[in-house]
Tab-separated table of C-alpha atoms in Angstrom:
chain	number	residue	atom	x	y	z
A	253	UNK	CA	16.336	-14.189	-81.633
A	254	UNK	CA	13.196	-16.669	-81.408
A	255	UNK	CA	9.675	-16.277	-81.509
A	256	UNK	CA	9.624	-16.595	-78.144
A	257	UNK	CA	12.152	-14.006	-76.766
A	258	UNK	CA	10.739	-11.606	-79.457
A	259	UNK	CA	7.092	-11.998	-77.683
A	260	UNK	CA	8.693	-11.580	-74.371
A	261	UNK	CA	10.681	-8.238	-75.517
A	262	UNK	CA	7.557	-6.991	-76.886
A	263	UNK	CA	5.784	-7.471	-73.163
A	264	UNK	CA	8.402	-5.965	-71.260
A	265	UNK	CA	8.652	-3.032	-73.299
A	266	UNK	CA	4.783	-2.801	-73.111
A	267	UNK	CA	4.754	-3.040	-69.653
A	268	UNK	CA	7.381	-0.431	-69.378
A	269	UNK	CA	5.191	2.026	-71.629
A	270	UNK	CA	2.145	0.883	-69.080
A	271	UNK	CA	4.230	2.141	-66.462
A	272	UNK	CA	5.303	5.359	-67.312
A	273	UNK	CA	1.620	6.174	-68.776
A	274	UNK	CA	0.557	5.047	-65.239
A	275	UNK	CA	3.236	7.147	-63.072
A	276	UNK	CA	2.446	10.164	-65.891
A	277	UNK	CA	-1.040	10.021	-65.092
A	278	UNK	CA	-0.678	10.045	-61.068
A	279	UNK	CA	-1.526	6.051	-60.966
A	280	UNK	CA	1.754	4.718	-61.006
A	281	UNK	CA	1.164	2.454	-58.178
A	282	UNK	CA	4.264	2.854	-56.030
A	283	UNK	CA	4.449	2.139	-52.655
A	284	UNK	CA	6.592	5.129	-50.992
A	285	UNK	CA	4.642	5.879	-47.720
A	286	UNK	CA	4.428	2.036	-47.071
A	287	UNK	CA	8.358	1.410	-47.321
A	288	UNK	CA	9.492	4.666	-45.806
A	289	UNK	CA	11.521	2.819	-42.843
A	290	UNK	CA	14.194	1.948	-45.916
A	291	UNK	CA	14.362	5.933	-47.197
A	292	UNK	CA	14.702	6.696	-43.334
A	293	UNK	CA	17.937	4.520	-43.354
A	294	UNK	CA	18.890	5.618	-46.744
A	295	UNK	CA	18.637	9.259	-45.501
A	296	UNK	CA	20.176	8.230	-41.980
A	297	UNK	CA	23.245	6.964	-43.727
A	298	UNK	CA	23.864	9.396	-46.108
A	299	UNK	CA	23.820	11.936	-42.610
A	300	UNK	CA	26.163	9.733	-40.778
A	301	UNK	CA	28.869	10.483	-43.906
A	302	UNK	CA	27.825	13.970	-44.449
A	303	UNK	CA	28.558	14.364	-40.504
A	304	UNK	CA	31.453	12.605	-40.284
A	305	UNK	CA	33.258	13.980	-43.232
A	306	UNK	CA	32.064	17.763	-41.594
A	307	UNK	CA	33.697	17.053	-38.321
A	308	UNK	CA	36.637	15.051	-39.215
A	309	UNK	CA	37.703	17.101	-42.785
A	310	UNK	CA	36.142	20.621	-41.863
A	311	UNK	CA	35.367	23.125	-44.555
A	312	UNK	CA	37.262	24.741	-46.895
A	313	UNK	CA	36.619	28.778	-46.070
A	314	UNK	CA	36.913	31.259	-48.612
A	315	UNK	CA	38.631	34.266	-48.042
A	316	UNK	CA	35.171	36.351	-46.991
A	317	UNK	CA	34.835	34.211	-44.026
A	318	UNK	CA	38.156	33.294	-42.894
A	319	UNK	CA	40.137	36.434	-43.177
A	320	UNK	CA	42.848	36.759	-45.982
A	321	UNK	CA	44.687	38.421	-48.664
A	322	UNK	CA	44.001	37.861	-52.023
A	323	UNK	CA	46.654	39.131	-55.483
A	324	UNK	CA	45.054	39.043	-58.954
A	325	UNK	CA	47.397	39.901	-62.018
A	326	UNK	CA	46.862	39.095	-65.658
A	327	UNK	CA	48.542	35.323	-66.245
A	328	UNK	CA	50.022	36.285	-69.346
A	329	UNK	CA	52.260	32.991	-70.311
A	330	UNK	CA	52.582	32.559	-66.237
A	331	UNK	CA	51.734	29.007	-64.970
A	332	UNK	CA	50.030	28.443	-61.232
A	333	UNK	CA	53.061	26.641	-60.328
A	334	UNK	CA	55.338	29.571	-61.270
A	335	UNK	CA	53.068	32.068	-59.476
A	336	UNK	CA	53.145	29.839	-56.578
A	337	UNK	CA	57.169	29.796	-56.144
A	338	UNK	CA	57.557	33.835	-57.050
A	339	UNK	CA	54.920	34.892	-54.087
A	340	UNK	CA	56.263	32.321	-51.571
A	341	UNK	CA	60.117	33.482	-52.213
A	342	UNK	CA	58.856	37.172	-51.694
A	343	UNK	CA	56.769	36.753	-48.140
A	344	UNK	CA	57.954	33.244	-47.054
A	345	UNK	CA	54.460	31.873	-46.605
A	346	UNK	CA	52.674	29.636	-48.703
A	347	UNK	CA	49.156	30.641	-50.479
A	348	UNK	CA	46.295	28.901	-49.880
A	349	UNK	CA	45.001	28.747	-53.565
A	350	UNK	CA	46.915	29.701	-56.921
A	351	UNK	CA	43.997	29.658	-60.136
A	352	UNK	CA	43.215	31.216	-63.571
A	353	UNK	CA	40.025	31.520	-63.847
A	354	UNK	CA	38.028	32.946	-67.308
A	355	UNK	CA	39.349	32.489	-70.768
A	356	UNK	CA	40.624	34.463	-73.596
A	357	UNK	CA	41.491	38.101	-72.569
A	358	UNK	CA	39.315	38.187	-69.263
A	359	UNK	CA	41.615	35.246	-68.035
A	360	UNK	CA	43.260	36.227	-64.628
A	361	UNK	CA	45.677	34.491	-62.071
A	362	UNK	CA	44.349	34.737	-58.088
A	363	UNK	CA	46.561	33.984	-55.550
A	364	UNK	CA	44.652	33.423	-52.318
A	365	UNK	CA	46.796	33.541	-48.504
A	366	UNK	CA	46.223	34.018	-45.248
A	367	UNK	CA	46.113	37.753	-44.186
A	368	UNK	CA	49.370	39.456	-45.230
A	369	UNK	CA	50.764	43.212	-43.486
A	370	UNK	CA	50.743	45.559	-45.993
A	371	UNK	CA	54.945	45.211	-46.753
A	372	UNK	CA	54.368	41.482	-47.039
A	373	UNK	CA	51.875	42.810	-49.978
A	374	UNK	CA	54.014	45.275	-51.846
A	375	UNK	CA	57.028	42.838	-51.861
A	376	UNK	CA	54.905	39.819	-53.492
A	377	UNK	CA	53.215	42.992	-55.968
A	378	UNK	CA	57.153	43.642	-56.974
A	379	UNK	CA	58.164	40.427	-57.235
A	380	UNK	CA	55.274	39.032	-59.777
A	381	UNK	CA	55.797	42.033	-61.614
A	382	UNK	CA	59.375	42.161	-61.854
A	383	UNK	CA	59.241	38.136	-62.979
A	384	UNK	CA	56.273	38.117	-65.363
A	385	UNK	CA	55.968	42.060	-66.749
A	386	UNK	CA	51.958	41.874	-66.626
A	387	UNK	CA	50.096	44.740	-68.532
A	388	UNK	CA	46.736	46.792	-68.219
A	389	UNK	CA	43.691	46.365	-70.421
A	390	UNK	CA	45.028	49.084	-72.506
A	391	UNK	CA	48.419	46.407	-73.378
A	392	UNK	CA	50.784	48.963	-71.041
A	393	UNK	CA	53.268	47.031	-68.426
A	394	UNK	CA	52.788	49.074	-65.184
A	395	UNK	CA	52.599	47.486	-61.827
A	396	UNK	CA	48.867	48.966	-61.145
A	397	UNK	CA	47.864	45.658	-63.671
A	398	UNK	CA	48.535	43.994	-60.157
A	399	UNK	CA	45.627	43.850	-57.387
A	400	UNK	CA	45.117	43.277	-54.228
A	401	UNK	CA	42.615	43.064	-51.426
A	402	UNK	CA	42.143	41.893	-47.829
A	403	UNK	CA	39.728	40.768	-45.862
A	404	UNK	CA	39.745	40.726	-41.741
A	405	UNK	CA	38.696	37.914	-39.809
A	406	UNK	CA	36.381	40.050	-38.171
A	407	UNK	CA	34.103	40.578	-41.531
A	408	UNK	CA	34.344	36.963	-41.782
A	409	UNK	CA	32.949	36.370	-39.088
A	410	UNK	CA	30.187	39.094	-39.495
A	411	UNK	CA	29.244	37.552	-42.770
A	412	UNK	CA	28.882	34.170	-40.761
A	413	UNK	CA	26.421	35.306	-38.171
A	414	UNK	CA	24.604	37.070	-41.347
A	415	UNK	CA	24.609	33.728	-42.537
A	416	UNK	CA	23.458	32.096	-39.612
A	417	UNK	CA	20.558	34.219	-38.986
A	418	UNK	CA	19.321	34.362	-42.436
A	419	UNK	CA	18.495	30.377	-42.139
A	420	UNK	CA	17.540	30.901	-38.604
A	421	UNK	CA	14.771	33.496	-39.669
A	422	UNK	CA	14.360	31.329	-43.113
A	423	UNK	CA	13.234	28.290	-40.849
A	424	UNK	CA	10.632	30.313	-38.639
A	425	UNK	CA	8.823	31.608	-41.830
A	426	UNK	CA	8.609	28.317	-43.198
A	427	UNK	CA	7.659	26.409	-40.177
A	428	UNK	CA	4.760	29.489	-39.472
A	429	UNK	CA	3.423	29.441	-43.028
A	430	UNK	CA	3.133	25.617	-43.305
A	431	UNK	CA	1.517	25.512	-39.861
A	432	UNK	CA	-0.781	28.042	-40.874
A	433	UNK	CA	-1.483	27.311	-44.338
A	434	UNK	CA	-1.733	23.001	-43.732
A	435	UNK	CA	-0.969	21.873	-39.990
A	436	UNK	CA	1.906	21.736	-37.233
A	437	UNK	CA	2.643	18.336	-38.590
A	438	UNK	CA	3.301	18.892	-41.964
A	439	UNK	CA	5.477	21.964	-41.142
A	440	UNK	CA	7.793	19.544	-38.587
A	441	UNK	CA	8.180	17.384	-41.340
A	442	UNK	CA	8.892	20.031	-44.154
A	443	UNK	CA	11.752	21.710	-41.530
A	444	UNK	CA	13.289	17.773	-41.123
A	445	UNK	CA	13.661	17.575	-44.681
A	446	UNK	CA	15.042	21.056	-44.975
A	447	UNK	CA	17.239	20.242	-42.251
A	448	UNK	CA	18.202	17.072	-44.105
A	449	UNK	CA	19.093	19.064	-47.523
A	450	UNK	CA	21.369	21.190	-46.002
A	451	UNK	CA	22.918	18.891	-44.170
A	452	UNK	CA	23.993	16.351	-46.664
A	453	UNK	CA	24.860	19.388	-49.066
A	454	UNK	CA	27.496	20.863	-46.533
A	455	UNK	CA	28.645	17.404	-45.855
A	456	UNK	CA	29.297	17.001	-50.100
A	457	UNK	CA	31.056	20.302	-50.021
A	458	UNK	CA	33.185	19.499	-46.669
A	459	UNK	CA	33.837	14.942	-47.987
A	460	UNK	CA	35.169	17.225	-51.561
A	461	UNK	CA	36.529	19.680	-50.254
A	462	UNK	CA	34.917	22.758	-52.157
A	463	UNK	CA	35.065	26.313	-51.255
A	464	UNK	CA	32.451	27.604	-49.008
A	465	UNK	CA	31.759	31.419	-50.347
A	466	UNK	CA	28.587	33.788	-49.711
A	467	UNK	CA	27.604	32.299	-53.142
A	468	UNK	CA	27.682	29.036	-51.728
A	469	UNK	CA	25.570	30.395	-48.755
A	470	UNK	CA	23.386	32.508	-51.417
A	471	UNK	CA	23.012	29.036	-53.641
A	472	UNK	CA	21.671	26.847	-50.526
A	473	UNK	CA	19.518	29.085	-49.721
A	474	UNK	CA	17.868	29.326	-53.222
A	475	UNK	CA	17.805	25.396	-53.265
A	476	UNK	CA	16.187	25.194	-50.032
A	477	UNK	CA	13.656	27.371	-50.866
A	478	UNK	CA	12.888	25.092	-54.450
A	479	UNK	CA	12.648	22.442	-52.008
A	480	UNK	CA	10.274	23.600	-49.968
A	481	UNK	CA	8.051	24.630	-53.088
A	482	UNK	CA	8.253	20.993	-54.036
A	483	UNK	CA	7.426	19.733	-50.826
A	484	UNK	CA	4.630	22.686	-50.317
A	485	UNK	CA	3.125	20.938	-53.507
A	486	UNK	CA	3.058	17.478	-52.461
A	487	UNK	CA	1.294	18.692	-48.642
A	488	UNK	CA	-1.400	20.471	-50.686
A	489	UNK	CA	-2.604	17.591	-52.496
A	490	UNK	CA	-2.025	15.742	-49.731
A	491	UNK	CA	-4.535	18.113	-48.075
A	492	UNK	CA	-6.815	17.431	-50.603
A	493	UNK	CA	-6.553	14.069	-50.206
A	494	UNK	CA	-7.201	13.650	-46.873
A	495	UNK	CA	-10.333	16.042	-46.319
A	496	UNK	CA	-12.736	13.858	-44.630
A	497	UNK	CA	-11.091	10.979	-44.578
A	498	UNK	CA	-12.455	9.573	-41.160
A	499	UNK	CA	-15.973	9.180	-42.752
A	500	UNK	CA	-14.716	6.724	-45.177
A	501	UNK	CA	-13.101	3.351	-44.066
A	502	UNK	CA	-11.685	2.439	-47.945
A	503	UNK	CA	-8.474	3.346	-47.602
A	504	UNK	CA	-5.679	4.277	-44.602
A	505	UNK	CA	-4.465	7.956	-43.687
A	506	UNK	CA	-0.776	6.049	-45.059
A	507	UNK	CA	-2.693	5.208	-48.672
A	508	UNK	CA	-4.544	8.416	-48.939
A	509	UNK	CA	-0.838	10.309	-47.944
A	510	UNK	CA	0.962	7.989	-50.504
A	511	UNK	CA	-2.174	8.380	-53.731
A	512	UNK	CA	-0.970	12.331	-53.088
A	513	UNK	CA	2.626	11.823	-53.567
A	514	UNK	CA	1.824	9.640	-56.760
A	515	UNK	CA	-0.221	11.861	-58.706
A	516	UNK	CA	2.405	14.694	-57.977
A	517	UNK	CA	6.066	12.640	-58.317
A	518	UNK	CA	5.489	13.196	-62.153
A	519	UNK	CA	4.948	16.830	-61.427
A	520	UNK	CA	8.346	16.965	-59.343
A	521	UNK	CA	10.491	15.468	-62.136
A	522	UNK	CA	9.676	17.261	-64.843
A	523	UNK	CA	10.387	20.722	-62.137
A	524	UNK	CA	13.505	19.159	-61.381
A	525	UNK	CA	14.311	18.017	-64.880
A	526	UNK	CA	13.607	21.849	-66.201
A	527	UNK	CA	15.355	23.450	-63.547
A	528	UNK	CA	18.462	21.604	-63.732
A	529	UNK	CA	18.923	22.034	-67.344
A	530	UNK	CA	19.638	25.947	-67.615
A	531	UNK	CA	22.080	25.069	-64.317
A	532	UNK	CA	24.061	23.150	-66.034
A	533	UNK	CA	24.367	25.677	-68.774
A	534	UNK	CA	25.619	28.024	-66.516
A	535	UNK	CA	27.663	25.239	-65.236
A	536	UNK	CA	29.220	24.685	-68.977
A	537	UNK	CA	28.893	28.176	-70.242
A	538	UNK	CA	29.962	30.550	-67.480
A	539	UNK	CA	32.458	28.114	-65.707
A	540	UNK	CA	34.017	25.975	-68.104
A	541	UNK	CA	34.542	28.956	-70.870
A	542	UNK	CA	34.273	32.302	-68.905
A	543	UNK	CA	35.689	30.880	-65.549
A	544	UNK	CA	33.421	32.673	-63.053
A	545	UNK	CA	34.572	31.447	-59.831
A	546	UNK	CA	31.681	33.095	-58.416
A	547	UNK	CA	29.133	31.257	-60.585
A	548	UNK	CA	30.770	27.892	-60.083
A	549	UNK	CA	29.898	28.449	-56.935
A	550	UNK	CA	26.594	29.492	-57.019
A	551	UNK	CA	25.633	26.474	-60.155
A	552	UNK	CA	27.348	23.851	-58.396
A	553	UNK	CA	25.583	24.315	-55.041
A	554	UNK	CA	22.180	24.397	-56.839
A	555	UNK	CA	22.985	21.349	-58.725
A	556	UNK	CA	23.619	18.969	-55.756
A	557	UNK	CA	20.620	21.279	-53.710
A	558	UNK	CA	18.100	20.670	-56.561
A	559	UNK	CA	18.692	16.827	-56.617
A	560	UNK	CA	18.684	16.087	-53.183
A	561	UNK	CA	15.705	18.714	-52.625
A	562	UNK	CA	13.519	16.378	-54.490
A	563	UNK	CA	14.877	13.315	-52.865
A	564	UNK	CA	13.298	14.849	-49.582
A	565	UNK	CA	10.313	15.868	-50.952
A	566	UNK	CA	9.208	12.868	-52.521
A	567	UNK	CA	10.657	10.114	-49.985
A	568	UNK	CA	10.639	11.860	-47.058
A	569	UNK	CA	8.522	14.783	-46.244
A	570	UNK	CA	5.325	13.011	-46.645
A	571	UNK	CA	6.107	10.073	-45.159
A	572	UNK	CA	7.190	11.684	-42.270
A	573	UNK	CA	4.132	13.127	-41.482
A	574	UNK	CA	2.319	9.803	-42.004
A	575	UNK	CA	4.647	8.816	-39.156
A	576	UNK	CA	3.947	11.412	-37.119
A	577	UNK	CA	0.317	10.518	-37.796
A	578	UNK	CA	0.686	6.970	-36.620
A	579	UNK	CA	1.774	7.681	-33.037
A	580	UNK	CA	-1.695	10.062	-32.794
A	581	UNK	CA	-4.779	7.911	-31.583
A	582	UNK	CA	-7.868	9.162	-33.890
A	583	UNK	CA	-5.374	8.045	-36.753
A	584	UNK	CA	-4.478	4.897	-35.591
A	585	UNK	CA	-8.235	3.792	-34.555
A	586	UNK	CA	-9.436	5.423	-38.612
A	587	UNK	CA	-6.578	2.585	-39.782
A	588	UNK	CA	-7.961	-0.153	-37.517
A	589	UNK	CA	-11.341	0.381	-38.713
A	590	UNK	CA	-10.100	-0.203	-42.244
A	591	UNK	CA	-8.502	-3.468	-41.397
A	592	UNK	CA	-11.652	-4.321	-40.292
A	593	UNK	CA	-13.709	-3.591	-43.137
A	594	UNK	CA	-11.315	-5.532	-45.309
A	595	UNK	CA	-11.398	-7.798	-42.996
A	596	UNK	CA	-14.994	-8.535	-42.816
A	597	UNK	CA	-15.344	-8.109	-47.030
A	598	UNK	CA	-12.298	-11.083	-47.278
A	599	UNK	CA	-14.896	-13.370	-44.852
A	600	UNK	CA	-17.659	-12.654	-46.949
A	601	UNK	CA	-16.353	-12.936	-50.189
A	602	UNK	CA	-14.589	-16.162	-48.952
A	603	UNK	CA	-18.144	-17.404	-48.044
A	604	UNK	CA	-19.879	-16.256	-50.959
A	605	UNK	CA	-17.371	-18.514	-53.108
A	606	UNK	CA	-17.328	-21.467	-50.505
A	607	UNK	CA	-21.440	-21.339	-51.206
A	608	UNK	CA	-21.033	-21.149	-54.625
A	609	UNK	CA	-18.763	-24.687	-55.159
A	610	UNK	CA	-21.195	-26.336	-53.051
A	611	UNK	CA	-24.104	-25.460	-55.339
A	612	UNK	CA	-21.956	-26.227	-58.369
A	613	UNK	CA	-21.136	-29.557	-56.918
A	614	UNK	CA	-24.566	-30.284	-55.600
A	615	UNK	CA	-25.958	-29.706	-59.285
A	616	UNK	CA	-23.230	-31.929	-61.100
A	617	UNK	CA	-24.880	-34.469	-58.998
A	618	UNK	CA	-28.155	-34.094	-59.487
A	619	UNK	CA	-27.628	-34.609	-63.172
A	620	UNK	CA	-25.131	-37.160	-63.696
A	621	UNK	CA	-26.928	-40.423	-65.732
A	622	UNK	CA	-27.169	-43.899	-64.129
A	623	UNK	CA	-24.426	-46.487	-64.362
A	624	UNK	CA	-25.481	-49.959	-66.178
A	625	UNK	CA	-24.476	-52.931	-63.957
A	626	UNK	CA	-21.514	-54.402	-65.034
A	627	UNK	CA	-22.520	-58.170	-64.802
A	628	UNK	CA	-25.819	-58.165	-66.633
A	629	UNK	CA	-25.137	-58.959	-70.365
A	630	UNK	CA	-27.819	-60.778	-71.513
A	631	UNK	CA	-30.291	-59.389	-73.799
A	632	UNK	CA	-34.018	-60.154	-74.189
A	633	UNK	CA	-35.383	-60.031	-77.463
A	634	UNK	CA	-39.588	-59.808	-77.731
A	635	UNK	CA	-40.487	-60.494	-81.348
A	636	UNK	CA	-44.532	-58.838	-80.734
A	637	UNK	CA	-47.576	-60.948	-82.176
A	638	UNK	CA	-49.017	-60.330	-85.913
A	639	UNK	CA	-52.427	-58.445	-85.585
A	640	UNK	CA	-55.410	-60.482	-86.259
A	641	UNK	CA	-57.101	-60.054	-89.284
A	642	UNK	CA	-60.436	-58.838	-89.487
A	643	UNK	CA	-63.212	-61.528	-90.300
A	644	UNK	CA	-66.421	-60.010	-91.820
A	645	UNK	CA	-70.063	-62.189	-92.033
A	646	UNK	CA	-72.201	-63.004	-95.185
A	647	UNK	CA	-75.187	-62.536	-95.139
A	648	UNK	CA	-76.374	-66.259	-95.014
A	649	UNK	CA	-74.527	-66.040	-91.097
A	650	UNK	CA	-71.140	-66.794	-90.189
A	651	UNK	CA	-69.011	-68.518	-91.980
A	652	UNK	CA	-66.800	-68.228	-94.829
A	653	UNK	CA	-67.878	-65.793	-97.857
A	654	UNK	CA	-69.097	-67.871	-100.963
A	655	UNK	CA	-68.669	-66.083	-103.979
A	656	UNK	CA	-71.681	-66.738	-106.580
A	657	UNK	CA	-72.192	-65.683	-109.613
A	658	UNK	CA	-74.469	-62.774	-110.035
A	659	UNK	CA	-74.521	-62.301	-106.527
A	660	UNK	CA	-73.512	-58.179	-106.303
């Protein structure tokens, strides 16, 4: 490596440090609120999937909301597919979902089917146990190590209008204690970003395919709620920000709005960052070695809510209220009046430096030295005249000076 690309290495990584400091400190510099039209699209697309893949896949119910029948047995050496042939062969319908879930001694095999009559139920409870001999906790083979229950479609759909109204009433409270607290504006914007989160989390969970369970319902709403504290954060020092900003013309409602979201971005990282790190030990711990169905469902829904939760709080809740801002009058004649000013500075600055060559020019004239005519090279030389010496009289008159002897 040269000189050179070591000098250049050195600057980049010193600019990188420069920028962190900066964005740690809250004077990072970036312009979100000014290129919000491109998170708009980037939100705007990521809808457009999140709604298609909703209405053209559909969502994969779990047994509370759909209705169903559901057989748990100890696996023992029994394999999903094996499971999977013994319970069809016994009620001639397929299940839904065969899985062991847990490890070590607390593993157990679910089979999940639509609802099944109660004879359909005892002949797939013989069958399993006369083809894989489970046994109890205590190490006895009985049939009891079998279980079943079933839910009806109608407690399904009880525990979807519970759902339903739970984010109905969720949305009221937030949208009256933001209008309260901050202003009608801000709380539009903070339900459009809530609306936003849940949207493209359901869409995830319909484009994969994942189970929707009341811990999935239970998980969005805890992530909406962390997003919402995020984006309650950002409107308060946005607040702060933009006390009293129509008696100052230095700076835009949009770069007041957008100095708010930089001195708290730092802030919502290191949330997010903190929060997602005991998630994704329940993620490791209790799914991937205990097998908690139930928690997968909860940690997974909180792990796609948490990142997209600060998406929307950073890149879109405030600048939607700047946009909302923009269509009001008072705020669009405060940003005029800035232009302006700057306006009016940039004309006098650009005078003050137009005045300034001409002075500097004027005095480099002034002061330059004469040029010698080309043509004249001849040189006069003066030699000057000897000074007369001084005569002095006798004193017989004038005349030269006799010298006698013993004259004195």
């Amino acid at each position: 490596m040269t000189t050179k690309q070591v000098t250049q290495t050195r600057e980049s990584i010193a600019e990188k440090k420069s920028f962190f400091r900066r964005l740690y400190t809250g004077v990072g510099g970036i312009d979100i609120v000014g290129k919000r039209k491109q998170w708009y699209q980037i939100a705007a697309g990521v809808i457009i999937v999140a709604l298609a893949a909703m209405l053209i896949r559909g969502f994969s119910l779990g047994i509370d909301f759909e209705g169903g029948t559901k057989i748990t047995m100890p696996p023992a050496e029994v394999t999903t597919s094996q499971a999977e042939d013994v319970f069809k062969d016994a009620t001639g319908k397929t299940p839904e979902l065969v899985q062991i879930i847990g490890s070590g001694d607390g593993r157990i095999l679910e089979i999940t089917s639509e609802r099944l009559t109660q004879e359909e139920i005892n002949n797939a409870r013989v069958a399993l146990n006369n083809a894989f001999k489970p046994v109890d906790a205590q190490g006895t083979q009985t049939p009891d190590a079998i279980g079943d229950s079933t839910v009806s479609e109608s407690w399904g759909e009880s525990i979807t209008n519970r759902m339903l109204l739970a984010a109905v009433v969720f949305l009221a409270l937030v949208f009256a204690y933001i209008a309260v607290r901050f202003e009608r504006d801000m709380a539009i914007s903070a339900i459009f970003s809530l609306l936003i989160d849940g949207i493209v989390i359901m869409g995830i969970y319909a484009l994969i395919g994942l189970d929707v369970t009341p811990a999935t319902i239970i998980g969005l709403l805890t992530v909406l709620s962390f997003s919402l504290y995020d984006t309650v954060v950002v409107f308060d020092k946005v607040d702060e920000n933009t006390a009293g900003y129509r008696q100052s013309t230095r700076k835009t409602y949009g770069e007041l709005v957008n100095l708010a979201v930089n001195e708290t971005i730092m802030r919502s990282i290191n949330t997010t960052v903190s929060t997602l790190l005991p998630i994704a030990a329940l993620m490791i711990i209790a799914v991937g070695l205990l097998g908690v169905g139930t928690l997968k469902d909860l940690a997974l829904v909180q792990l796609i809510g948490i990142v997209q939760g600060t998406f929307s709080s950073i890149f879109l809740a405030a600048p939607f209220v700047v946009s909302l801002k923009a269509k009001q009058r008072k705020y669009r004649e405060h940003d005029e009046a800035v232009a302006r000013v700057r306006a009016a500075v940039a004309d006098d600055r650009a005078d003050g430096e137009q005045a300034v060559a001409e002075s500097v020019e004027t005095s480099t004239t002034d002061t330059a030295t004469p040029a010698v005519p080309q043509g004249d090279t001849k040189r006069v030389v003066t030699t000057p005249e000897p000074p007369a010496k001084p005569s002095r009289n006798s004193s017989a008159g004038e005349g030269p000076l006799t010298w006698r002897p013993g004259n004195r």
